[in-house]
């Protein structure tokens, strides 16, 4: 099976030790390619969502886009299932053949899960991630093209598709629900919503997607960061939205989630919107946060989609 090496070490005698997993099994300790541990044997008691790998051409014909499609655990041919499009952070990251527990939780709840790599992701050559392309329309179009190809496989109900992602994935989630009508619900995690107010805060508040001219003024610079940003499209965000954000996030400051919550609530008071704040946690909440907070975060994520993508569940807040 295709595998993913998350870390490795060359021992003094030349042996290679590594942590290696697959799409359906978390990493185990390996020595020279031989698996020596079985820490996750308990998972074999539970059915796993089966994963397929696809390549699809981008709409501009410039690149091939790679993605995975996980089927719901109780998949049956001929049935249409709700689905969730998940977008990775970074954006200088990629989805490898690794075990992602969030996706398996969604598959166990009855969802197909779509996850792939738009331009700006690493692992596909320099031109694929060069410059600010991750912030440009091409990257958003890539996610739309991946979604369309997944729906074309025939078992996804396109009227019941959700979208989620963290960090850059949260930014792209916000962007997609503000500029497209593909989705019936969304969960945005530790996201960026307004680069103008993020300027000067946290550990990336100085980053700009555009070159800064030598003769710039601060007002012009802030106006440029505010131009065409997420908040300016809030009028179009009319689907149930859950915002998950850690209070001590210094990468995407908590005020970004607050702004989005207030803006959506004021513009669409009839639309369910929920802000969940995790005190004493930072940007790495879902990977290194306190276990009870990681569990709550996952519960909020899955529960939101169960509530708003399953037709059998009452659609009220």
Coordinates of C-alpha atoms in Angstrom, one line a residue, residues 135 164-175 177 187-195 198 230-231 237 241-246 249 251-261 275 283 297:
X135 CA -3.8 34.0 -2.9
X164 CA -13.7 23.3 5.9
X165 CA -10.0 23.9 6.5
X166 CA -7.6 25.4 9.0
X167 CA -5.2 28.4 8.7
X168 CA -4.8 28.9 4.9
X169 CA -7.5 26.3 4.6
X170 CA -9.7 28.5 6.8
X171 CA -8.9 31.5 4.6
X172 CA -9.8 29.5 1.5
X173 CA -13.0 28.2 3.2
X174 CA -14.0 31.9 3.8
X175 CA -13.1 32.8 0.3
X177 CA -18.3 30.6 0.7
X187 CA -16.6 25.2 9.3
X188 CA -13.7 27.6 9.2
X189 CA -10.8 26.9 11.5
X190 CA -8.2 29.4 12.9
X191 CA -8.7 31.4 9.7
X192 CA -7.7 34.7 8.1
X193 CA -10.5 37.1 7.3
X194 CA -9.1 40.6 7.1
X195 CA -5.5 41.2 6.2
X198 CA -4.0 41.4 10.9
X230 CA -12.8 38.1 2.9
X231 CA -14.9 40.6 4.9
X237 CA -22.0 34.3 3.2
X241 CA -21.1 28.8 9.4
X242 CA -19.1 27.5 12.4
X243 CA -16.0 29.4 13.4
X244 CA -13.4 27.5 15.5
X245 CA -10.5 29.6 16.8
X246 CA -8.0 29.4 19.6
X249 CA -3.5 32.0 18.2
X251 CA -0.6 33.2 13.5
X252 CA -4.2 34.1 12.7
X253 CA -5.2 36.3 15.6
X254 CA -8.5 35.5 17.4
X255 CA -9.9 38.9 16.3
X256 CA -10.0 37.5 12.8
X257 CA -12.6 34.9 13.9
X258 CA -14.5 37.6 16.0
X259 CA -14.7 39.9 13.0
X260 CA -16.1 37.2 10.8
X261 CA -18.6 36.1 13.4
X275 CA -18.1 31.0 17.2
X283 CA -2.6 27.9 16.2
X297 CA -12.8 20.8 18.2

